[in-house]
mmCIF file of C-alpha atoms in Angstrom:
data_model
loop_
_atom_site.group_PDB
_atom_site.id
_atom_site.type_symbol
_atom_site.label_atom_id
_atom_site.label_comp_id
_atom_site.label_asym_id
_atom_site.label_seq_id
_atom_site.Cartn_x
_atom_site.Cartn_y
_atom_site.Cartn_z
ATOM 1 C CA MET A 1 109.905 88.146 109.128
ATOM 2 C CA SER A 2 107.011 87.572 111.684
ATOM 3 C CA LEU A 3 107.384 91.249 112.647
ATOM 4 C CA LEU A 4 106.754 92.434 109.074
ATOM 5 C CA PHE A 5 104.291 89.991 108.507
ATOM 6 C CA ASP A 6 102.058 91.006 111.433
ATOM 7 C CA LEU A 7 102.476 94.773 110.632
ATOM 8 C CA VAL A 8 101.637 94.221 107.220
ATOM 9 C CA ALA A 9 98.675 91.896 108.515
ATOM 10 C CA GLU A 10 97.419 94.319 110.895
ATOM 11 C CA THR A 11 97.644 97.276 108.199
ATOM 12 C CA VAL A 12 95.573 95.546 105.629
ATOM 13 C CA SER A 13 93.056 95.134 108.362
ATOM 14 C CA SER A 14 92.838 98.383 109.443
ATOM 15 C CA ILE A 15 92.290 99.268 105.563
ATOM 16 C CA VAL A 16 89.835 96.712 105.090
ATOM 17 C CA GLY A 17 87.763 97.575 108.201
ATOM 18 C CA ASP A 18 88.045 101.845 106.770
ATOM 19 C CA GLY A 19 87.124 100.335 103.542
ATOM 20 C CA VAL A 20 84.185 98.342 104.563
ATOM 21 C CA SER A 21 83.035 101.443 106.457
ATOM 22 C CA ALA A 22 83.305 103.917 103.410
ATOM 23 C CA LEU A 23 81.259 100.882 101.245
ATOM 24 C CA PHE A 24 78.840 101.446 103.983
ATOM 25 C CA ARG A 25 78.512 105.379 103.283
ATOM 26 C CA ARG A 26 78.274 104.722 99.756
ATOM 27 C CA ASN A 27 81.938 105.469 99.264
ATOM 28 C CA LEU A 28 82.535 103.159 96.209
ATOM 29 C CA PRO A 29 85.451 105.133 94.685
ATOM 30 C CA GLU A 30 87.623 105.331 98.025
ATOM 31 C CA THR A 31 86.266 101.536 98.864
ATOM 32 C CA VAL A 32 88.130 100.246 95.656
ATOM 33 C CA HIS A 33 91.051 102.274 95.934
ATOM 34 C CA ARG A 34 91.666 100.935 98.939
ATOM 35 C CA LEU A 35 90.784 96.923 97.946
ATOM 36 C CA ARG A 36 93.023 97.848 94.981
ATOM 37 C CA ILE A 37 95.941 99.324 97.902
ATOM 38 C CA VAL A 38 95.385 95.793 100.030
ATOM 39 C CA SER A 39 95.750 93.766 96.692
ATOM 40 C CA TRP A 40 98.810 94.953 95.867
ATOM 41 C CA VAL A 41 100.341 94.577 99.416
ATOM 42 C CA PHE A 42 99.131 90.947 99.642
ATOM 43 C CA VAL A 43 101.132 90.444 95.772
ATOM 44 C CA ILE A 44 104.580 92.035 97.159
ATOM 45 C CA VAL A 45 103.945 90.038 100.197
ATOM 46 C CA ILE A 46 103.744 86.393 98.630
ATOM 47 C CA LEU A 47 106.532 87.319 96.170
ATOM 48 C CA ALA A 48 108.806 88.912 98.857
#
């Protein structure tokens, strides 16, 4: 279970990092899409 959580945390941090980079490049639609994915991942992890 902790291994799964570590994997999710690593994936989320990389997605968030990419999203922040995209935001600084003024690529808002991609950033919003990534943040939506991240929020769904959090919901799935909380419910799991």
